[in-house]
């Protein structure tokens, strides 16, 4: 579906902006600049969200006795989602944190493994009622896939003795993985691995991972 939408957008863009036959003049240049400015604005909002998340995490961990030793901020990698990573150290502990900003509300985040997230959305089935006016909401729930994302962990981090954390700004509506039947929350391990799941509030209030 995503590829079909992209093809439709490319077709519409060609109809609006490509030169007419026998001409090299791009059409509707003001509209093109407005669209590009809008897309750039959305991209910058995403970057600022990640910057805010990383600054808040740094402040929390500084209070807990950690200092930043390595910093990775690359918005263009990891399949266009970017790569945001900070390594913190204290006298006894090293933390490798990968940052992830929550997407849309009410999405189910399913960790296929520590490197791959699948996104799902559930909706009540609505159908037209012949005998009554208007639509009727059924008790049945329809769940469909709405996307996926890859998370890139460094091989060094995954085999190291330090603690790996996937940090959200705020935990999504629902989180599960391919190993546990129960939903995941702050402090849980993703797919029973050496990667802990936290959001900012959970990181602020936890102590047990820093004492291990």
mmCIF file of C-alpha atoms in Angstrom:
data_model
loop_
_atom_site.group_PDB
_atom_site.id
_atom_site.type_symbol
_atom_site.label_atom_id
_atom_site.label_comp_id
_atom_site.label_asym_id
_atom_site.label_seq_id
_atom_site.Cartn_x
_atom_site.Cartn_y
_atom_site.Cartn_z
ATOM 1 C CA UNK A 1 0.000 0.000 0.000
ATOM 2 C CA UNK A 2 2.814 2.404 0.883
ATOM 3 C CA UNK A 3 4.433 1.879 -2.524
ATOM 4 C CA UNK A 4 1.124 2.462 -4.320
ATOM 5 C CA UNK A 5 0.695 5.771 -2.470
ATOM 6 C CA UNK A 6 4.251 6.773 -3.403
ATOM 7 C CA UNK A 7 3.602 5.956 -7.061
ATOM 8 C CA UNK A 8 0.410 8.016 -7.007
ATOM 9 C CA UNK A 9 2.259 10.969 -5.455
ATOM 10 C CA UNK A 10 5.037 10.707 -8.050
ATOM 11 C CA UNK A 11 2.438 10.655 -10.835
ATOM 12 C CA UNK A 12 0.629 13.701 -9.431
ATOM 13 C CA UNK A 13 3.958 15.498 -8.985
ATOM 14 C CA UNK A 14 4.846 14.792 -12.605
ATOM 15 C CA UNK A 15 1.502 16.147 -13.786
ATOM 16 C CA UNK A 16 1.944 19.332 -11.752
ATOM 17 C CA UNK A 17 5.620 20.171 -12.117
ATOM 18 C CA UNK A 18 7.252 18.452 -15.105
ATOM 19 C CA UNK A 19 7.787 20.654 -18.190
ATOM 20 C CA UNK A 20 5.325 20.435 -21.026
ATOM 21 C CA UNK A 21 6.421 18.670 -24.223
ATOM 22 C CA UNK A 22 8.900 20.838 -26.114
ATOM 23 C CA UNK A 23 9.726 22.937 -23.026
ATOM 24 C CA UNK A 24 12.342 22.844 -20.253
ATOM 25 C CA UNK A 25 10.490 25.207 -17.892
ATOM 26 C CA UNK A 26 9.358 23.639 -14.614
ATOM 27 C CA UNK A 27 5.701 24.428 -13.981
ATOM 28 C CA UNK A 28 4.041 25.684 -10.797
ATOM 29 C CA UNK A 29 7.318 26.672 -9.138
ATOM 30 C CA UNK A 30 5.643 28.610 -6.229
ATOM 31 C CA UNK A 31 3.537 25.545 -5.371
ATOM 32 C CA UNK A 32 6.638 23.341 -5.545
ATOM 33 C CA UNK A 33 8.459 25.594 -3.064
ATOM 34 C CA UNK A 34 5.476 25.546 -0.690
ATOM 35 C CA UNK A 35 5.387 21.728 -0.734
ATOM 36 C CA UNK A 36 9.156 21.453 -0.231
ATOM 37 C CA UNK A 37 9.005 23.944 2.651
ATOM 38 C CA UNK A 38 6.166 21.964 4.257
ATOM 39 C CA UNK A 39 8.070 18.653 3.952
ATOM 40 C CA UNK A 40 11.235 20.266 5.330
ATOM 41 C CA UNK A 41 9.250 21.666 8.265
ATOM 42 C CA UNK A 42 7.887 18.216 9.169
ATOM 43 C CA UNK A 43 11.403 16.771 8.939
ATOM 44 C CA UNK A 44 12.793 19.480 11.247
ATOM 45 C CA UNK A 45 10.023 18.899 13.807
ATOM 46 C CA UNK A 46 11.064 15.249 13.978
ATOM 47 C CA UNK A 47 14.715 16.238 14.488
ATOM 48 C CA UNK A 48 13.819 18.660 17.284
ATOM 49 C CA UNK A 49 11.795 15.940 19.030
ATOM 50 C CA UNK A 50 14.851 13.695 19.053
ATOM 51 C CA UNK A 51 17.101 16.526 20.243
ATOM 52 C CA UNK A 52 14.705 17.252 23.116
ATOM 53 C CA UNK A 53 14.547 13.567 24.074
ATOM 54 C CA UNK A 54 18.336 13.209 24.084
ATOM 55 C CA UNK A 55 18.867 16.394 26.110
ATOM 56 C CA UNK A 56 16.295 15.269 28.702
ATOM 57 C CA UNK A 57 17.919 11.822 28.981
ATOM 58 C CA UNK A 58 21.358 13.395 29.374
ATOM 59 C CA UNK A 59 20.072 15.599 32.194
ATOM 60 C CA UNK A 60 18.514 12.610 34.005
ATOM 61 C CA UNK A 61 21.626 10.468 33.712
ATOM 62 C CA UNK A 62 23.927 13.303 34.764
ATOM 63 C CA UNK A 63 21.910 13.453 37.981
ATOM 64 C CA UNK A 64 22.515 9.720 38.422
ATOM 65 C CA UNK A 65 26.282 10.094 38.063
ATOM 66 C CA UNK A 66 26.702 9.283 34.351
ATOM 67 C CA UNK A 67 28.463 11.361 31.742
ATOM 68 C CA UNK A 68 28.204 11.297 27.962
ATOM 69 C CA UNK A 69 31.261 9.724 26.294
ATOM 70 C CA UNK A 70 30.007 9.123 22.729
ATOM 71 C CA UNK A 71 27.248 10.857 20.807
ATOM 72 C CA UNK A 72 25.611 9.813 17.511
ATOM 73 C CA UNK A 73 23.023 12.073 15.875
ATOM 74 C CA UNK A 74 22.420 11.146 12.251
ATOM 75 C CA UNK A 75 18.862 11.900 10.978
ATOM 76 C CA UNK A 76 19.441 10.460 7.498
ATOM 77 C CA UNK A 77 20.429 6.863 8.208
ATOM 78 C CA UNK A 78 18.605 3.687 9.262
ATOM 79 C CA UNK A 79 16.151 3.588 6.343
ATOM 80 C CA UNK A 80 15.446 7.354 6.584
ATOM 81 C CA UNK A 81 14.332 7.094 10.218
ATOM 82 C CA UNK A 82 17.735 8.213 11.457
ATOM 83 C CA UNK A 83 20.126 6.951 14.104
ATOM 84 C CA UNK A 84 20.207 8.530 17.538
ATOM 85 C CA UNK A 85 22.497 7.006 20.123
ATOM 86 C CA UNK A 86 24.444 8.108 23.216
ATOM 87 C CA UNK A 87 26.878 6.084 25.320
ATOM 88 C CA UNK A 88 27.068 7.059 28.996
ATOM 89 C CA UNK A 89 29.586 5.960 31.612
ATOM 90 C CA UNK A 90 29.899 6.122 35.375
ATOM 91 C CA UNK A 91 32.703 4.741 37.519
ATOM 92 C CA UNK A 92 31.179 1.249 37.445
ATOM 93 C CA UNK A 93 28.674 1.159 34.579
ATOM 94 C CA UNK A 94 28.278 1.826 30.873
ATOM 95 C CA UNK A 95 24.932 2.534 29.224
ATOM 96 C CA UNK A 96 24.299 2.368 25.491
ATOM 97 C CA UNK A 97 21.018 4.165 24.700
ATOM 98 C CA UNK A 98 19.193 4.167 21.379
ATOM 99 C CA UNK A 99 16.447 6.808 21.194
ATOM 100 C CA UNK A 100 13.026 6.424 19.609
ATOM 101 C CA UNK A 101 10.260 9.024 19.426
ATOM 102 C CA UNK A 102 6.739 7.646 19.655
ATOM 103 C CA UNK A 103 4.773 7.887 16.441
ATOM 104 C CA UNK A 104 0.994 8.222 16.160
ATOM 105 C CA UNK A 105 -1.337 7.597 19.097
ATOM 106 C CA UNK A 106 -3.016 4.238 19.704
ATOM 107 C CA UNK A 107 -0.533 2.224 17.674
ATOM 108 C CA UNK A 108 0.545 -1.233 18.776
ATOM 109 C CA UNK A 109 4.331 -1.633 18.691
ATOM 110 C CA UNK A 110 5.328 -5.248 18.092
ATOM 111 C CA UNK A 111 9.018 -6.160 18.409
ATOM 112 C CA UNK A 112 9.700 -8.998 16.008
ATOM 113 C CA UNK A 113 13.217 -8.917 17.475
ATOM 114 C CA UNK A 114 15.465 -6.218 18.924
ATOM 115 C CA UNK A 115 16.220 -4.887 15.438
ATOM 116 C CA UNK A 116 12.724 -4.784 13.926
ATOM 117 C CA UNK A 117 9.480 -3.116 15.020
ATOM 118 C CA UNK A 118 6.131 -3.642 13.335
ATOM 119 C CA UNK A 119 3.278 -1.162 13.814
ATOM 120 C CA UNK A 120 -0.373 -2.194 14.018
ATOM 121 C CA UNK A 121 -3.637 -0.329 14.427
ATOM 122 C CA UNK A 122 -6.939 -1.811 15.650
ATOM 123 C CA UNK A 123 -10.372 -0.414 14.833
ATOM 124 C CA UNK A 124 -13.929 -1.442 15.617
ATOM 125 C CA UNK A 125 -15.738 -2.816 12.590
ATOM 126 C CA UNK A 126 -18.489 -0.457 11.407
ATOM 127 C CA UNK A 127 -21.294 -1.567 9.092
ATOM 128 C CA UNK A 128 -24.521 -0.128 7.769
ATOM 129 C CA UNK A 129 -27.674 -1.267 9.519
ATOM 130 C CA UNK A 130 -30.542 -1.782 7.065
ATOM 131 C CA UNK A 131 -33.267 -1.616 9.716
ATOM 132 C CA UNK A 132 -31.879 1.399 11.542
ATOM 133 C CA UNK A 133 -30.621 4.731 10.363
ATOM 134 C CA UNK A 134 -26.878 5.328 10.421
ATOM 135 C CA UNK A 135 -23.930 3.038 11.050
ATOM 136 C CA UNK A 136 -23.639 0.328 13.693
ATOM 137 C CA UNK A 137 -20.402 -0.332 15.557
ATOM 138 C CA UNK A 138 -19.647 -4.029 15.901
ATOM 139 C CA UNK A 139 -17.882 -5.744 18.802
ATOM 140 C CA UNK A 140 -15.430 -7.193 16.288
ATOM 141 C CA UNK A 141 -12.006 -5.553 16.085
ATOM 142 C CA UNK A 142 -9.998 -5.345 12.879
ATOM 143 C CA UNK A 143 -6.207 -5.137 13.222
ATOM 144 C CA UNK A 144 -3.978 -4.200 10.316
ATOM 145 C CA UNK A 145 -0.302 -3.503 9.765
ATOM 146 C CA UNK A 146 0.496 0.181 9.224
ATOM 147 C CA UNK A 147 4.287 0.109 8.919
ATOM 148 C CA UNK A 148 7.591 -1.123 10.250
ATOM 149 C CA UNK A 149 10.947 0.258 11.322
ATOM 150 C CA UNK A 150 14.453 -1.081 11.682
ATOM 151 C CA UNK A 151 16.628 -0.264 14.688
ATOM 152 C CA UNK A 152 20.364 -0.488 14.206
ATOM 153 C CA UNK A 153 22.380 -1.666 17.206
ATOM 154 C CA UNK A 154 26.152 -1.701 16.958
ATOM 155 C CA UNK A 155 27.595 -5.200 17.162
ATOM 156 C CA UNK A 156 29.993 -3.984 19.837
ATOM 157 C CA UNK A 157 27.128 -2.846 22.037
ATOM 158 C CA UNK A 158 25.200 -6.094 21.827
ATOM 159 C CA UNK A 159 28.156 -8.194 22.924
ATOM 160 C CA UNK A 160 29.445 -5.783 25.543
ATOM 161 C CA UNK A 161 29.028 -6.027 29.302
ATOM 162 C CA UNK A 162 27.294 -2.653 29.465
ATOM 163 C CA UNK A 163 23.536 -2.125 29.573
ATOM 164 C CA UNK A 164 21.577 -1.513 26.382
ATOM 165 C CA UNK A 165 18.436 0.655 26.563
ATOM 166 C CA UNK A 166 15.811 1.552 23.981
ATOM 167 C CA UNK A 167 14.437 4.864 25.232
ATOM 168 C CA UNK A 168 11.104 6.388 24.143
ATOM 169 C CA UNK A 169 9.971 9.913 24.903
ATOM 170 C CA UNK A 170 6.729 8.288 26.106
ATOM 171 C CA UNK A 171 5.750 4.625 25.938
ATOM 172 C CA UNK A 172 3.391 3.770 23.070
ATOM 173 C CA UNK A 173 -0.235 2.752 23.603
ATOM 174 C CA UNK A 174 0.633 -0.973 23.505
ATOM 175 C CA UNK A 175 3.968 -2.818 23.277
ATOM 176 C CA UNK A 176 4.562 -6.532 22.853
ATOM 177 C CA UNK A 177 7.209 -8.818 21.418
ATOM 178 C CA UNK A 178 7.604 -12.216 19.802
ATOM 179 C CA UNK A 179 8.683 -13.923 23.051
ATOM 180 C CA UNK A 180 6.289 -12.866 25.824
ATOM 181 C CA UNK A 181 2.523 -13.140 25.926
ATOM 182 C CA UNK A 182 2.214 -10.159 28.258
ATOM 183 C CA UNK A 183 2.528 -6.534 27.181
ATOM 184 C CA UNK A 184 5.831 -4.784 27.864
ATOM 185 C CA UNK A 185 6.409 -1.786 30.120
ATOM 186 C CA UNK A 186 9.181 0.222 31.706
ATOM 187 C CA UNK A 187 12.154 -1.891 32.736
ATOM 188 C CA UNK A 188 11.205 -4.980 30.708
ATOM 189 C CA UNK A 189 13.642 -6.744 28.404
ATOM 190 C CA UNK A 190 12.716 -6.739 24.718
ATOM 191 C CA UNK A 191 12.415 -10.313 23.410
ATOM 192 C CA UNK A 192 14.148 -11.508 26.632
ATOM 193 C CA UNK A 193 17.378 -9.985 25.302
ATOM 194 C CA UNK A 194 19.921 -7.671 26.928
ATOM 195 C CA UNK A 195 17.964 -4.605 25.727
ATOM 196 C CA UNK A 196 15.822 -2.790 28.307
ATOM 197 C CA UNK A 197 12.734 -0.771 27.416
ATOM 198 C CA UNK A 198 12.169 2.638 29.042
ATOM 199 C CA UNK A 199 10.620 6.033 28.520
ATOM 200 C CA UNK A 200 11.793 9.260 30.178
ATOM 201 C CA UNK A 201 9.592 8.835 33.258
ATOM 202 C CA UNK A 202 10.679 5.235 33.686
ATOM 203 C CA UNK A 203 14.339 6.179 33.342
ATOM 204 C CA UNK A 204 13.930 8.945 35.897
ATOM 205 C CA UNK A 205 12.314 6.646 38.465
ATOM 206 C CA UNK A 206 14.343 3.457 38.038
ATOM 207 C CA UNK A 207 17.438 2.453 39.969
ATOM 208 C CA UNK A 208 17.793 -1.322 39.553
ATOM 209 C CA UNK A 209 19.551 -1.359 36.145
ATOM 210 C CA UNK A 210 22.202 1.047 37.436
ATOM 211 C CA UNK A 211 23.069 -1.232 40.356
ATOM 212 C CA UNK A 212 23.619 -4.430 38.327
#
